[in-house]
Amino acid sequence: MIDRRRFIGAMGAGSLMAMFPLSALAAAPRVVVVGGGMAGATVAKYLRLWSGKTIDVTLVTPATSYTSNIMSNLVITGQVAYSALNFTYANLTKSYGVKVVTGTVSAVNGFGSNAGGTVTVVNGPTSTQLSCERVVLAPGVQFDPVPLTENAALAAPVVHAWQAGQQTLDLQKLLAGMPNGGTFVMSIPAKPYRCPPGPYERACVVADYLKRNKPGAKIIVLDANPGIVAEPTNFGNAFQSYFAAGVLEYWPSTAVVSASNTSVPGRSQSVTVNVAGSGAMMPAGVSGVRTLAGDVVNLIPPHRAPQIASLAGVVPAGSRFAPVDVLNYESTLVRKIHIVGDAADTTLPKAGHVGNQEAKICAAAIINAFKNQAPDPAPTANSACYSPIDSTRASWLTVVYQYDPATKKMVAWDGVLNQPGAPTEAASPSTGNFSKMSTWYKVLMSDSFA
Ligand SMILES: Cc1cc2nc3c(=O)[nH]c(=O)nc-3n(C[C@H](O)[C@H](O)[C@H](O)COP(=O)(O)OP(=O)(O)OC[C@H]3O[C@@H](n4cnc5c(N)ncnc54)[C@H](O)[C@@H]3O)c2cc1C
């Protein structure tokens, strides 16, 4: 339960509160952050850093370290070591005093009033309740189950490797074990999904791997979207030039109906799809429902905010993600609950760089709220991303977002023309971009975890 002294200190008491800086509060206001990924680690760090360590911040995470999705496509092709994806929370504790609790949050209760609420953390047989004035949910995404045509218990798993971890290593092994002349089938869900360029990046680096290591093998890319969602020029050129001649087929407007592990003799897996698109990079005359055989089947299912967000009451019925006010990332449904990163429903892309930006806007707004001050009325955020195209060349995209008071949304902005704009992509993939990609990754991950 929240005590009276803490309640007054944390929530403010009108004009009286405005007279005192945060450090003058009788008891430190408490924030619990759920999930220690790109957005959660960043919000925990910046709540401590920008408040002069006057906010008590507890980060709840199921594991003692985080496995980055960013760069994981190059782990699948064996070019980057799996260990390069690993980030611990040691610096958040040592440098900023973030309290790290290992466990999974199973319930979030009591928020919506002025008094804050509780977060229930489960770790094995132990269940603990943490009280706090505000909670930040940063749980990432969960995936819809792949519709399997046979008993799921009998079927070999269909890997997505869209949440880095064991599946990243599983897919690496499957790719390495592909026969010459084999087929790698991958699918892309309809947007919004995490990392708009990510599936096309995977298609490119897998195609490049097949070209170099598995003579006669090909990748078939089944895209539920009508066309390439991000960096269409560079990915489109790569598909049509570097990976033409049978290495890569691209099937737009193609939805996965089901997957099977046993139905195609001689092949380990198959996918049934409904093809509504056409294009120069797919076989002529293919349309409607048909079944493809694959030596490796890598389906990326549609995603949604994880169950904890629904349990907390921040995902409207029939929606996949949690709507927020992008001035402070507070839920539009339950006050004092904030949502950052991929679980939030915003106009911003679901990306690690963006999760890092949202986390900073949210942290600044929470610090202001504890001082009874309004959030920044005109936040900006940016997204930057490098995409490997093959083993030596990378592309990039960048875009700035500006708050639009008329729609209350973040809109892509052209700062030169001072009007709504669009993402910019690299003029062409280059080896220079490939080496800058490592620097960008180090800087972004340090900003979140160090
Ligand atoms: C292959 C691939 C490549 C990518 N490349 C890029 C890139 O180049 N640039 C880029 O910007 N983005 C990239 N992304 C996207 C980026 O990884 C995600 O957008 C980003 O990780 C989202 O951050 P998040 O904090 O919302 O979620 P996550 O980073 O997934 O973190 C969520 C954390 O919350 C934890 N969690 C979930 N539920 C609970 C619970 N109940 N209790 C406690 N903890 C919980 C999870 O275990 C997880 O650790 C890529 C993604 C993929 C799949």
Coordinates of C-alpha atoms and ligand atoms in Angstrom, one line a residue:
M1 CA 0.0 0.0 0.0
I2 CA 1.1 3.5 -0.6
D3 CA 1.7 5.7 2.5
R4 CA 0.3 9.2 2.8
R5 CA 3.7 10.9 2.9
R6 CA 4.8 9.2 -0.3
F7 CA 1.5 9.8 -2.0
I8 CA 1.6 13.5 -1.4
G9 CA 5.3 13.6 -2.4
A10 CA 4.9 11.7 -5.6
M11 CA 1.6 13.0 -6.9
G12 CA 2.0 16.6 -6.0
A13 CA -0.5 18.9 -4.3
G14 CA -1.3 21.5 -6.9
S15 CA 0.6 24.8 -6.6
L16 CA 2.3 23.7 -3.4
M17 CA 4.1 20.9 -5.3
A18 CA 5.2 23.2 -8.1
M19 CA 7.3 25.2 -5.6
F20 CA 9.6 22.2 -4.8
P21 CA 12.1 20.5 -7.0
L22 CA 11.9 16.7 -7.2
S23 CA 14.8 16.3 -4.8
A24 CA 12.9 18.0 -2.1
L25 CA 10.2 15.3 -2.0
A26 CA 9.8 13.5 1.4
A27 CA 10.1 10.1 -0.2
A28 CA 11.4 9.1 -3.7
P29 CA 8.5 8.5 -6.1
R30 CA 8.7 5.0 -7.5
V31 CA 8.4 3.7 -11.0
V32 CA 8.4 0.1 -12.0
V33 CA 9.5 -0.7 -15.6
V34 CA 8.2 -4.0 -17.1
G35 CA 10.6 -5.5 -19.6
G36 CA 14.4 -4.8 -20.1
G37 CA 14.6 -4.6 -23.9
M38 CA 15.5 -1.5 -26.0
A39 CA 12.7 0.6 -24.6
G40 CA 12.6 -0.6 -21.0
A41 CA 16.3 -0.4 -20.4
T42 CA 16.4 3.1 -21.8
V43 CA 13.5 4.4 -19.8
A44 CA 14.9 3.0 -16.6
K45 CA 18.3 4.6 -17.3
Y46 CA 17.0 8.0 -18.2
L47 CA 14.5 8.2 -15.4
R48 CA 17.4 7.9 -13.0
L49 CA 19.9 10.0 -15.0
W50 CA 17.6 13.0 -15.7
S51 CA 16.0 13.0 -12.3
G52 CA 19.4 13.3 -10.6
K53 CA 18.7 9.8 -9.2
T54 CA 15.7 11.1 -7.2
I55 CA 13.2 8.6 -8.6
D56 CA 13.3 5.0 -7.3
V57 CA 13.4 2.9 -10.5
T58 CA 12.9 -0.9 -10.5
L59 CA 13.3 -2.8 -13.8
V60 CA 11.7 -6.2 -14.0
T61 CA 13.1 -8.6 -16.6
P62 CA 12.7 -12.3 -17.1
A63 CA 16.4 -12.9 -17.8
T64 CA 19.6 -11.5 -16.3
S65 CA 20.7 -10.2 -19.8
Y66 CA 19.0 -9.0 -23.0
T67 CA 19.5 -10.6 -26.4
S68 CA 19.4 -7.9 -29.1
N69 CA 17.3 -8.5 -32.2
I70 CA 19.3 -5.8 -34.0
M71 CA 22.2 -7.5 -35.9
S72 CA 20.6 -11.0 -35.3
N73 CA 20.1 -11.5 -39.0
L74 CA 23.9 -11.6 -39.4
V75 CA 24.1 -14.2 -36.6
I76 CA 21.8 -16.4 -38.7
T77 CA 24.3 -16.3 -41.6
G78 CA 27.2 -16.9 -39.2
Q79 CA 28.8 -13.5 -39.9
V80 CA 28.3 -12.1 -36.3
A81 CA 28.9 -14.0 -33.1
Y82 CA 25.8 -14.7 -31.0
S83 CA 27.6 -13.2 -28.0
A84 CA 27.6 -9.8 -29.8
L85 CA 23.8 -9.7 -29.1
N86 CA 24.2 -10.0 -25.3
F87 CA 23.7 -7.0 -23.0
T88 CA 23.6 -7.2 -19.2
Y89 CA 22.0 -4.8 -16.8
A90 CA 25.1 -4.4 -14.7
N91 CA 25.8 -0.8 -15.9
L92 CA 22.2 0.3 -15.3
T93 CA 22.7 -0.7 -11.6
K94 CA 26.3 0.4 -11.2
S95 CA 26.2 3.8 -12.9
Y96 CA 22.6 4.8 -12.3
G97 CA 21.2 2.8 -9.4
V98 CA 18.5 1.1 -11.3
K99 CA 17.2 -1.8 -9.2
V100 CA 16.9 -4.9 -11.3
V101 CA 14.5 -7.7 -10.3
T102 CA 14.5 -11.0 -12.2
G103 CA 11.0 -12.3 -12.9
T104 CA 8.0 -12.0 -15.1
V105 CA 5.2 -9.6 -14.4
S106 CA 1.9 -11.4 -14.2
A107 CA -0.4 -8.6 -13.1
V108 CA -0.6 -4.8 -13.0
N109 CA -3.4 -3.6 -10.7
G110 CA -4.8 -0.4 -9.1
F111 CA -3.6 2.2 -11.5
G112 CA -5.9 4.8 -12.9
S113 CA -6.5 6.6 -9.6
N114 CA -4.0 9.1 -8.2
A115 CA -2.6 6.6 -5.7
G116 CA -0.6 4.4 -8.1
G117 CA -0.9 0.6 -7.9
T118 CA 1.0 -2.7 -7.7
V119 CA 3.0 -4.9 -10.1
T120 CA 3.1 -8.6 -9.4
V121 CA 6.4 -10.3 -10.2
V122 CA 6.6 -14.1 -10.5
N123 CA 9.9 -16.0 -10.4
G124 CA 9.5 -19.7 -10.1
P125 CA 7.4 -20.5 -7.0
T126 CA 8.0 -16.9 -5.6
S127 CA 5.5 -14.1 -6.2
T128 CA 6.3 -10.5 -5.1
Q129 CA 4.2 -7.3 -5.2
L130 CA 5.9 -4.0 -6.0
S131 CA 4.1 -0.8 -5.2
C132 CA 4.7 2.3 -7.3
E133 CA 3.2 5.6 -8.4
R134 CA 3.7 4.9 -12.1
V135 CA 4.5 1.8 -14.2
V136 CA 6.1 1.7 -17.6
L137 CA 5.2 -1.3 -19.7
A138 CA 7.9 -2.2 -22.3
P139 CA 7.3 -5.9 -23.0
G140 CA 7.9 -5.9 -26.7
V141 CA 5.6 -8.2 -28.8
Q142 CA 4.2 -11.7 -28.8
F143 CA 3.5 -13.7 -31.9
D144 CA 0.3 -15.2 -33.2
P145 CA 0.6 -19.0 -33.4
V146 CA 1.5 -20.4 -36.8
P147 CA -1.6 -22.3 -38.1
L148 CA -0.2 -25.9 -38.3
T149 CA -2.2 -28.4 -40.2
E150 CA -1.1 -31.3 -38.0
N151 CA -1.1 -31.8 -34.3
A152 CA 1.2 -29.1 -32.9
A153 CA 2.6 -31.5 -30.3
L154 CA 3.9 -33.8 -33.1
A155 CA 5.1 -31.1 -35.4
A156 CA 8.6 -29.8 -35.5
P157 CA 8.5 -26.1 -34.6
V158 CA 8.3 -23.5 -37.3
V159 CA 10.9 -20.9 -36.4
H160 CA 10.4 -17.1 -36.7
A161 CA 13.6 -16.0 -35.1
W162 CA 11.9 -12.6 -34.8
Q163 CA 12.7 -12.4 -31.0
A164 CA 16.4 -13.1 -30.8
G165 CA 17.3 -16.1 -28.6
Q166 CA 17.4 -19.8 -29.1
Q167 CA 15.4 -19.5 -32.4
T168 CA 18.2 -17.4 -33.9
L169 CA 20.6 -20.3 -33.3
D170 CA 18.0 -22.8 -34.5
L171 CA 17.6 -20.9 -37.8
Q172 CA 21.4 -20.5 -38.2
K173 CA 21.7 -24.3 -37.9
L174 CA 18.8 -24.9 -40.3
L175 CA 20.4 -22.6 -42.9
A176 CA 23.8 -24.1 -42.5
G177 CA 22.2 -27.6 -43.0
M178 CA 20.3 -26.7 -46.2
P179 CA 21.2 -28.9 -49.2
N180 CA 22.6 -27.5 -52.4
G181 CA 19.6 -26.7 -54.7
G182 CA 17.3 -26.4 -51.6
T183 CA 14.6 -23.9 -50.9
F184 CA 14.3 -21.5 -48.0
V185 CA 10.8 -20.1 -47.6
M186 CA 10.2 -17.1 -45.4
S187 CA 7.1 -15.0 -44.8
I188 CA 6.5 -11.3 -43.8
P189 CA 3.3 -10.3 -41.9
A190 CA 1.1 -7.4 -42.9
K191 CA 2.4 -4.2 -41.3
P192 CA 2.6 -3.0 -38.5
Y193 CA 5.3 -5.4 -37.5
R194 CA 8.6 -4.9 -35.7
C195 CA 11.4 -3.5 -37.8
P196 CA 10.0 -2.5 -41.1
P197 CA 13.2 -3.2 -43.1
G198 CA 14.1 -6.3 -41.0
P199 CA 12.5 -9.0 -43.1
Y200 CA 13.9 -7.6 -46.4
E201 CA 17.3 -7.4 -44.7
R202 CA 16.9 -11.1 -43.7
A203 CA 15.9 -12.0 -47.3
C204 CA 19.0 -10.3 -48.7
V205 CA 21.6 -11.8 -46.2
V206 CA 20.1 -15.3 -46.6
A207 CA 20.1 -14.9 -50.4
D208 CA 23.7 -13.8 -50.3
Y209 CA 24.6 -16.7 -48.0
L210 CA 22.9 -19.2 -50.4
K211 CA 24.6 -17.6 -53.4
R212 CA 28.0 -18.1 -51.8
N213 CA 27.5 -21.4 -50.0
K214 CA 24.7 -23.5 -51.5
P215 CA 24.8 -23.8 -55.3
G216 CA 21.4 -23.9 -56.9
A217 CA 19.6 -23.0 -53.7
K218 CA 17.0 -20.2 -53.5
I219 CA 14.9 -18.2 -51.1
I220 CA 11.2 -17.5 -51.7
V221 CA 9.9 -14.4 -49.9
L222 CA 6.2 -14.4 -49.2
D223 CA 5.1 -10.9 -48.3
A224 CA 1.6 -10.2 -47.0
N225 CA 2.1 -6.6 -48.0
P226 CA 1.5 -5.4 -51.6
G227 CA 5.2 -4.3 -51.9
I228 CA 8.4 -3.7 -50.0
V229 CA 7.5 -1.8 -46.9
A230 CA 10.8 0.0 -46.1
E231 CA 13.9 1.1 -48.2
P232 CA 12.0 0.0 -51.4
T233 CA 14.7 1.3 -53.7
N234 CA 17.7 -0.4 -52.2
F235 CA 16.0 -3.7 -51.4
G236 CA 14.2 -3.7 -54.7
N237 CA 17.5 -3.2 -56.6
A238 CA 19.1 -5.9 -54.5
F239 CA 16.3 -8.3 -55.2
Q240 CA 16.4 -7.7 -58.9
S241 CA 20.1 -7.3 -59.5
Y242 CA 22.3 -9.1 -56.9
F243 CA 19.9 -11.9 -56.3
A244 CA 18.3 -12.4 -59.7
A245 CA 18.9 -15.5 -61.7
G246 CA 16.9 -17.8 -59.5
V247 CA 18.4 -17.0 -56.1
L248 CA 15.5 -15.0 -54.8
E249 CA 11.8 -15.0 -55.6
Y250 CA 9.6 -12.2 -54.2
W251 CA 5.8 -12.8 -54.0
P252 CA 3.9 -9.7 -52.9
S253 CA 0.3 -9.8 -51.5
T254 CA 0.8 -13.4 -50.4
A255 CA -0.7 -14.5 -47.1
V256 CA 0.2 -17.6 -45.2
V257 CA -2.8 -19.9 -44.7
S258 CA -1.1 -22.8 -42.8
A259 CA 2.1 -24.7 -42.4
S260 CA 2.8 -28.4 -42.3
N261 CA 5.8 -30.4 -41.3
T262 CA 5.0 -33.7 -42.9
S263 CA 2.8 -33.4 -45.9
V264 CA 5.4 -33.0 -48.7
P265 CA 7.3 -36.2 -49.3
G266 CA 11.1 -35.7 -49.4
R267 CA 10.9 -32.2 -47.9
S268 CA 10.7 -31.4 -44.2
Q269 CA 8.1 -28.6 -44.3
S270 CA 5.5 -27.0 -46.5
V271 CA 3.5 -23.8 -46.5
T272 CA 0.1 -23.2 -47.9
V273 CA -0.4 -19.6 -49.1
N274 CA -3.0 -17.5 -50.8
V275 CA -1.4 -15.5 -53.6
A276 CA -3.1 -12.2 -54.6
G277 CA -0.1 -10.4 -56.0
S278 CA 2.1 -10.7 -59.1
G279 CA 5.4 -9.3 -60.2
A280 CA 8.6 -9.8 -62.2
M281 CA 10.3 -11.6 -59.4
M282 CA 7.8 -14.5 -59.0
P283 CA 6.9 -17.3 -61.4
A284 CA 4.3 -16.4 -64.0
G285 CA 0.8 -17.5 -63.5
V286 CA 1.0 -18.2 -59.8
S287 CA -2.2 -17.2 -58.0
G288 CA -4.8 -18.3 -55.5
V289 CA -4.2 -21.1 -52.9
R290 CA -1.2 -23.2 -53.4
T291 CA 1.4 -25.2 -51.4
L292 CA 5.1 -24.7 -51.5
A293 CA 7.8 -27.1 -50.2
G294 CA 10.7 -25.8 -48.2
D295 CA 13.9 -27.3 -46.8
V296 CA 13.8 -24.4 -44.3
V297 CA 10.5 -22.7 -43.4
N298 CA 10.9 -19.4 -41.6
L299 CA 7.5 -17.8 -41.0
I300 CA 7.2 -14.5 -39.2
P301 CA 3.7 -14.4 -37.8
P302 CA 1.7 -11.2 -37.1
H303 CA 2.4 -9.7 -33.7
R304 CA 0.5 -8.0 -30.9
A305 CA 1.3 -6.4 -27.5
P306 CA 2.1 -9.2 -25.0
Q307 CA -0.6 -10.6 -22.7
I308 CA 0.5 -8.5 -19.8
A309 CA -0.6 -5.4 -21.6
S310 CA -4.1 -6.8 -22.1
L311 CA -4.2 -7.9 -18.4
A312 CA -3.3 -4.3 -17.4
G313 CA -6.3 -3.1 -19.4
V314 CA -4.4 -1.0 -21.9
V315 CA -5.2 -2.8 -25.1
P316 CA -8.8 -2.1 -26.4
A317 CA -10.9 -5.1 -27.3
G318 CA -10.2 -6.1 -30.9
S319 CA -6.9 -4.2 -31.1
R320 CA -3.4 -5.6 -31.2
F321 CA -1.4 -2.8 -29.5
A322 CA -1.8 -0.3 -26.7
P323 CA -2.8 3.3 -27.6
V324 CA -0.9 6.1 -25.9
D325 CA -0.7 9.9 -25.7
V326 CA 2.6 10.4 -27.5
L327 CA 3.4 13.5 -25.3
N328 CA 4.1 11.2 -22.3
Y329 CA 3.3 7.6 -23.5
E330 CA 0.6 7.3 -20.9
S331 CA -2.1 4.8 -21.8
T332 CA -5.3 6.5 -23.2
L333 CA -7.2 3.9 -21.2
V334 CA -5.6 3.7 -17.8
R335 CA -3.8 6.6 -16.2
K336 CA -0.4 6.2 -14.6
I337 CA 0.4 3.3 -16.9
H338 CA 2.8 4.2 -19.7
I339 CA 3.7 2.0 -22.7
V340 CA 6.9 2.4 -24.7
G341 CA 8.4 0.4 -27.6
D342 CA 6.8 -2.2 -29.9
A343 CA 3.8 -2.8 -27.6
A344 CA 2.6 0.8 -28.1
D345 CA 0.1 1.8 -30.8
T346 CA 1.6 4.9 -32.4
T347 CA 2.4 6.2 -35.9
L348 CA 6.1 5.5 -35.2
P349 CA 7.7 2.4 -36.7
K350 CA 8.3 -0.5 -34.3
A351 CA 12.1 -0.3 -34.1
G352 CA 14.8 -0.4 -31.4
H353 CA 16.1 3.0 -32.3
V354 CA 12.5 4.4 -32.0
G355 CA 11.9 2.5 -28.7
N356 CA 15.0 4.2 -27.4
Q357 CA 13.5 7.6 -28.4
E358 CA 10.1 7.0 -27.1
A359 CA 11.6 5.9 -23.8
K360 CA 13.4 9.2 -23.4
I361 CA 10.3 11.2 -24.2
C362 CA 8.4 9.1 -21.7
A363 CA 11.1 9.4 -19.0
A364 CA 11.2 13.2 -19.3
A365 CA 7.4 13.4 -19.1
I366 CA 7.3 11.2 -16.0
I367 CA 9.9 13.3 -14.3
N368 CA 7.9 16.4 -15.1
A369 CA 4.7 14.8 -13.9
F370 CA 6.3 14.1 -10.5
K371 CA 7.1 17.8 -10.4
N372 CA 3.5 18.6 -11.4
Q373 CA 4.7 20.0 -14.7
A374 CA 3.3 19.3 -18.2
P375 CA 5.3 17.3 -20.7
D376 CA 7.2 18.8 -23.6
P377 CA 4.4 20.0 -26.0
A378 CA 6.4 19.5 -29.2
P379 CA 8.5 16.3 -29.0
T380 CA 10.6 15.1 -31.9
A381 CA 11.9 11.6 -32.4
N382 CA 14.1 10.0 -35.0
S383 CA 14.6 6.6 -36.5
A384 CA 17.9 5.5 -38.0
C385 CA 18.8 2.1 -39.2
Y386 CA 21.5 0.3 -41.2
S387 CA 20.5 -2.7 -43.2
P388 CA 23.1 -5.2 -44.5
I389 CA 22.4 -6.2 -48.1
D390 CA 25.1 -8.8 -48.4
S391 CA 28.3 -9.7 -46.4
T392 CA 30.1 -6.5 -47.2
R393 CA 27.6 -3.8 -48.1
A394 CA 24.8 -2.1 -46.2
S395 CA 22.1 0.4 -46.9
W396 CA 20.5 2.8 -44.3
L397 CA 17.3 4.8 -43.7
T398 CA 16.6 7.7 -41.5
V399 CA 13.5 9.8 -40.7
V400 CA 12.6 12.5 -38.2
Y401 CA 9.2 12.6 -36.5
Q402 CA 7.5 15.7 -35.2
Y403 CA 4.5 16.0 -32.9
D404 CA 1.4 17.3 -34.8
P405 CA -0.9 19.1 -32.4
A406 CA -3.8 18.9 -34.8
T407 CA -3.9 15.1 -35.0
K408 CA -2.0 14.5 -31.7
K409 CA 0.2 12.1 -33.6
M410 CA 3.9 11.9 -34.6
V411 CA 4.4 12.6 -38.3
A412 CA 7.4 12.0 -40.5
W413 CA 8.9 15.5 -41.0
D414 CA 11.1 17.2 -43.6
G415 CA 13.2 19.6 -41.5
V416 CA 14.5 21.4 -44.6
L417 CA 11.2 22.1 -46.2
N418 CA 9.5 22.3 -42.8
Q419 CA 6.6 20.1 -43.9
P420 CA 5.5 16.4 -43.7
G421 CA 8.2 14.2 -45.3
A422 CA 9.2 10.7 -45.9
P423 CA 12.1 8.4 -44.8
T424 CA 15.4 8.9 -46.7
E425 CA 17.4 5.9 -47.8
A426 CA 21.0 5.5 -48.7
A427 CA 21.9 6.4 -52.4
S428 CA 23.1 2.8 -52.7
P429 CA 24.5 0.0 -50.5
S430 CA 28.2 0.4 -49.8
T431 CA 31.1 -1.1 -47.8
G432 CA 31.4 2.3 -46.0
N433 CA 27.9 1.9 -44.7
F434 CA 28.6 -1.6 -43.6
S435 CA 31.4 -0.4 -41.3
K436 CA 29.4 2.5 -40.0
M437 CA 26.7 0.0 -39.1
S438 CA 28.9 -1.4 -36.3
T439 CA 29.5 2.1 -34.9
W440 CA 25.7 2.9 -35.0
Y441 CA 25.0 -0.4 -33.2
K442 CA 27.5 0.2 -30.5
V443 CA 26.4 3.7 -29.9
L444 CA 22.7 2.8 -29.8
M445 CA 23.2 -0.2 -27.5
S446 CA 25.4 1.9 -25.2
D447 CA 22.8 4.6 -25.0
S448 CA 20.3 2.0 -23.8
F449 CA 22.4 -0.3 -21.6
A450 CA 25.6 1.5 -20.5
Ligands
LIG1 C1 15.8 -9.5 -37.0 C2 15.5 -8.1 -36.5 C3 16.4 -7.1 -36.8 C4 16.1 -5.8 -36.2 N1 16.9 -4.8 -36.6 C5 16.7 -3.6 -36.1 C6 17.5 -2.5 -36.5 O1 18.5 -2.6 -37.2 N2 17.3 -1.2 -36.0 C7 16.2 -1.0 -35.1 O2 16.0 0.1 -34.7 N3 15.4 -2.0 -34.7 C8 15.6 -3.3 -35.2 N4 14.8 -4.3 -34.9 C9 13.6 -4.1 -34.0 C10 13.9 -4.0 -32.5 O3 14.6 -5.2 -32.1 C11 12.6 -3.9 -31.7 O4 11.8 -2.9 -32.3 C12 13.0 -3.5 -30.3 O5 13.7 -4.6 -29.7 C13 11.7 -3.2 -29.5 O6 12.1 -2.9 -28.2 P1 11.1 -3.2 -27.0 O7 11.8 -2.8 -25.8 O8 9.7 -2.7 -27.3 O9 11.0 -4.8 -27.0 P2 12.1 -5.9 -26.7 O10 13.4 -5.4 -27.1 O11 11.7 -7.2 -27.4 O12 12.1 -6.1 -25.2 C14 11.0 -6.5 -24.5 C15 11.4 -7.2 -23.2 O13 10.3 -7.3 -22.3 C16 10.4 -8.6 -21.7 N5 9.0 -9.0 -21.2 C17 8.0 -9.3 -22.0 N6 6.9 -9.6 -21.2 C18 7.3 -9.4 -19.9 C19 6.7 -9.5 -18.6 N7 5.4 -9.9 -18.5 N8 7.5 -9.3 -17.5 C20 8.8 -8.8 -17.6 N9 9.4 -8.7 -18.8 C21 8.7 -9.0 -19.9 C22 10.9 -9.5 -22.9 O14 11.4 -10.7 -22.3 C23 12.0 -8.6 -23.5 O15 13.2 -8.8 -22.9 C24 15.0 -5.6 -35.4 C25 14.2 -6.7 -35.0 C26 14.4 -7.9 -35.6 C27 13.5 -9.1 -35.2

